[in-house]
Every structure is written in C-alpha cells, then in structure tokens.
C-alpha cells in the first residue's frame, strides 16, 4: 500500500518467514489474502510479485466506486441515525489522529472504514466486497502517486462535507458531496466524470 515494496517487486516467502519469525505456511496464507485483494500476483513456477498500480485500472475502479457509493447513499439516508453518525465520527477522528501522527497507512484504514461503514447502511452485502476492493486500490494508487508533503489532515477533513449532508438529510447534497469526494481522490483533475462527458460530446 505504501510503496515500500514497489510494483513488480519479487516477494520471497522464506525471507518473510525469517523476518517475522513464523512458518512459510503462515506467510503463504497471508499472501493468499493479499492475492484475493489484488495486491500481489502469484505466478506458477515464477513466484509472488507486488501487483502493478496503473492509472487505467485506478480510473475504472473509481468509476465503479462512484456508481456504488452514490447509488447507495440514497438508501443510506433512510437508515441514517445517531448510531451510524457516531460510528462515522469515530472513523473521522481516527483519520485525524493518524494524520497528526503522520501515519498514512492508518489514515487509509480509517478512511476505508468510514466508507464501508457508511455503505453497510445501504444493506447490500453482495456489493460490499466490490466496494472494498475499489477502496483498497484507489487508496494505493493515491498513496503511490501523491507528493510526500501532501496534507494528511486535509484528506481527513474532506469527509466532513459528507457527514454534514447526511445529518441534514439532504439527498442531493449527499450525492454531490460523495461524487466530488470520490472523483477528485487521485488528482485526475476537477472531476474524472467531466472528462467522460466532454469525450461523449466530442464524439457526437
């Protein structure tokens, strides 16, 4: 996630087992989980490698995520109450604490938790794993391609507009807040959706 192991880099099971003082079977099991999330590639007779992180993949996953979350938030509004708000505020405060500590990985964990907890209220468990994978790779791409000096606290505070819209019970505002939040997450410009619209108009 943080790029300490670069895309395409080889991962040696024996080396990891020695480093973490555990068996190779434990390492193998961990790598299988990472493969399920698309973070590593296990190639027969060749070994295990850190998965690539390409702009084309990141962009498609953001478009999928945009559809899932913006459709889901309409359902969420019918179920939004004090318990969910408290849960999301806890995630937000976790992001703020991680930002103050300069811990980008913990920030990413709390950020993903915020969006997954929000989507849980949409009550679509079959879709949730798809959103989870989108979030993992959106965050990975952002981390690998952002300036080291970028404001981590700013990343946390970007969620406030979403919370405010949900608390106000304003569907249009909630969808707009989520849409802006998602489509500007990896600095593709003001909005990656705008570029799609322009391309469609150019074709016509």
C-alpha positions in Angstrom: 0.0 0.0 0.0 2.8 2.4 0.9 5.2 1.5 -1.9 8.0 0.2 0.3 7.7 -2.9 -1.8 7.4 -1.4 -5.3 5.0 -2.6 -8.0 6.5 -5.6 -9.8 8.9 -6.4 -7.0 9.5 -10.0 -6.0 8.3 -11.3 -2.7 10.3 -14.2 -1.1 8.4 -16.4 1.3 11.5 -17.6 3.1 12.8 -14.1 3.6 9.4 -13.0 5.1 9.2 -16.1 7.3 12.7 -15.2 8.7 11.7 -11.5 9.1 8.5 -12.2 11.0 9.7 -15.4 12.8 6.9 -17.5 11.5 6.4 -20.5 9.3 6.4 -20.3 5.5 2.8 -21.7 5.6 1.7 -18.7 7.6 3.4 -16.4 5.0 1.8 -18.3 2.2 -1.7 -17.9 3.8 -1.1 -14.2 4.2 -0.1 -13.9 0.6 -3.2 -15.7 -0.5 -5.3 -13.0 1.3 -3.2 -10.3 -0.5 -3.8 -12.0 -3.8 -7.6 -12.0 -3.1 -7.4 -8.2 -2.7 -5.3 -7.9 -5.9 -2.3 -6.6 -4.1 0.1 -9.4 -5.2 0.3 -11.8 -8.1 1.2 -15.4 -7.6 2.6 -16.9 -10.8 3.0 -20.6 -11.2 6.7 -21.6 -11.2 7.8 -18.0 -11.1 6.9 -16.8 -7.6 5.0 -13.9 -6.0 5.2 -10.3 -7.1 3.8 -7.0 -5.9 0.8 -6.1 -8.2 1.1 -3.2 -10.6 -0.8 0.1 -9.9 -1.8 1.6 -13.2 -3.7 4.8 -13.9 -6.1 2.9 -16.3 -7.1 0.4 -13.6 -7.4 3.2 -10.9 -9.7 5.2 -13.1 -12.0 2.3 -13.9 -12.2 1.4 -10.2 -13.0 5.0 -9.3 -15.9 5.0 -11.8 -17.2 1.7 -10.4 -16.8 3.0 -6.8 -18.6 6.3 -7.8 -21.6 4.3 -9.0 -21.8 2.1 -6.0 -21.5 4.8 -3.3 -23.6 7.4 -5.0 -26.4 5.0 -5.6 -26.0 3.5 -2.1 -26.2 6.8 -0.2 -29.8 7.3 -1.3 -30.6 4.1 0.6 -28.3 5.1 3.5 -30.3 8.3 4.1 -33.4 6.2 5.1 -31.3 4.5 7.8 -29.1 7.3 8.9 -29.3 7.9 12.6 -27.3 8.7 15.8 -25.6 5.2 15.9 -24.3 5.4 12.3 -23.3 9.1 12.8 -21.3 8.2 15.9 -19.6 5.3 14.0 -18.6 7.6 11.1 -17.4 10.3 13.5 -15.2 7.7 15.2 -13.7 6.8 11.8 -13.2 10.5 11.1 -11.5 11.1 14.4 -9.3 8.1 13.7 -8.3 9.7 10.4 -7.4 12.9 12.2 -5.3 11.2 14.8 -3.4 9.2 12.1 -2.9 12.4 10.1 -1.4 14.2 13.2 0.9 11.2 13.7 1.9 11.3 10.0 0.7 7.7 9.7 -0.6 7.4 6.1 -1.4 3.7 6.4 -3.6 4.1 9.5 -5.2 7.0 7.8 -6.1 4.8 4.9 -7.5 2.1 7.2 -9.8 4.6 8.9 -10.8 6.2 5.6 -11.8 2.9 4.1 -13.6 2.0 7.3 -15.6 5.3 7.0 -16.8 4.4 3.5 -17.5 0.8 4.2 -19.4 1.6 7.4 -21.4 4.1 5.5 -22.2 1.6 2.8 -23.2 -1.0 5.3 -26.3 1.0 6.0 -27.3 0.6 2.3 -27.8 -3.1 3.2 -26.3 -4.6 0.0 -23.8 -7.1 1.4 -23.2 -8.8 -2.0 -21.9 -5.5 -3.4 -19.8 -4.5 -0.4 -16.7 -6.7 -1.3 -16.6 -5.0 -4.7 -16.5 -1.6 -3.0 -13.9 -2.8 -0.6 -11.6 -3.8 -3.4 -12.2 -0.5 -5.2 -11.2 1.4 -2.0 -8.0 -0.6 -1.5 -6.8 0.2 -5.0 -8.0 3.8 -5.1 -6.0 4.4 -1.9 -3.0 2.5 -3.1 -2.9 4.5 -6.3 -3.3 7.8 -4.5 -0.5 7.0 -2.0 1.9 5.8 -4.7 1.3 8.9 -6.9 0.9 11.7 -4.4 3.5 14.2 -3.3 5.1 13.2 0.1 4.3 16.6 1.5 0.5 16.4 0.8 -1.7 17.3 3.7 -2.9 14.2 5.5 -5.2 16.3 7.7 -6.8 17.7 4.6 -7.6 14.2 3.5 -9.4 13.5 6.7 -11.4 16.8 6.7 -12.7 16.1 3.2 -15.2 13.7 4.9 -16.9 16.4 6.9 -19.0 17.6 4.0 -20.4 14.1 3.5 -21.3 13.8 7.2 -22.9 17.2 7.2 -25.1 16.4 4.2 -26.1 13.1 5.8 -27.0 14.8 9.0 -29.1 17.3 7.1 -31.0 14.5 5.4 -30.3 16.2 2.0 -30.2 13.6 -0.7 -29.0 15.9 -3.5 -26.3 17.4 -1.3 -25.2 14.0 0.0 -24.8 12.6 -3.5 -22.9 15.7 -4.7 -20.6 15.6 -1.7 -19.8 11.9 -2.3 -19.4 12.4 -6.0 -16.9 15.2 -5.6 -15.0 13.4 -2.9 -14.6 10.2 -5.0 -13.9 11.7 -8.4 -11.2 14.0 -7.1 -9.5 11.5 -4.9 -6.4 10.8 -7.0 -5.9 14.2 -8.6 -7.2 13.3 -12.1 -8.4 16.9 -12.2 -11.5 18.7 -11.0 -13.6 15.6 -11.8 -12.9 12.5 -13.9 -16.6 12.4 -14.8 -16.3 15.8 -16.6 -13.7 14.3 -18.9 -16.1 11.5 -19.8 -18.9 14.0 -20.7 -16.5 16.0 -22.8 -15.4 12.9 -24.7 -19.1 11.9 -25.4 -19.9 15.4 -26.7 -16.8 15.3 -28.9 -18.0 12.0 -30.5 -21.4 13.4 -31.2 
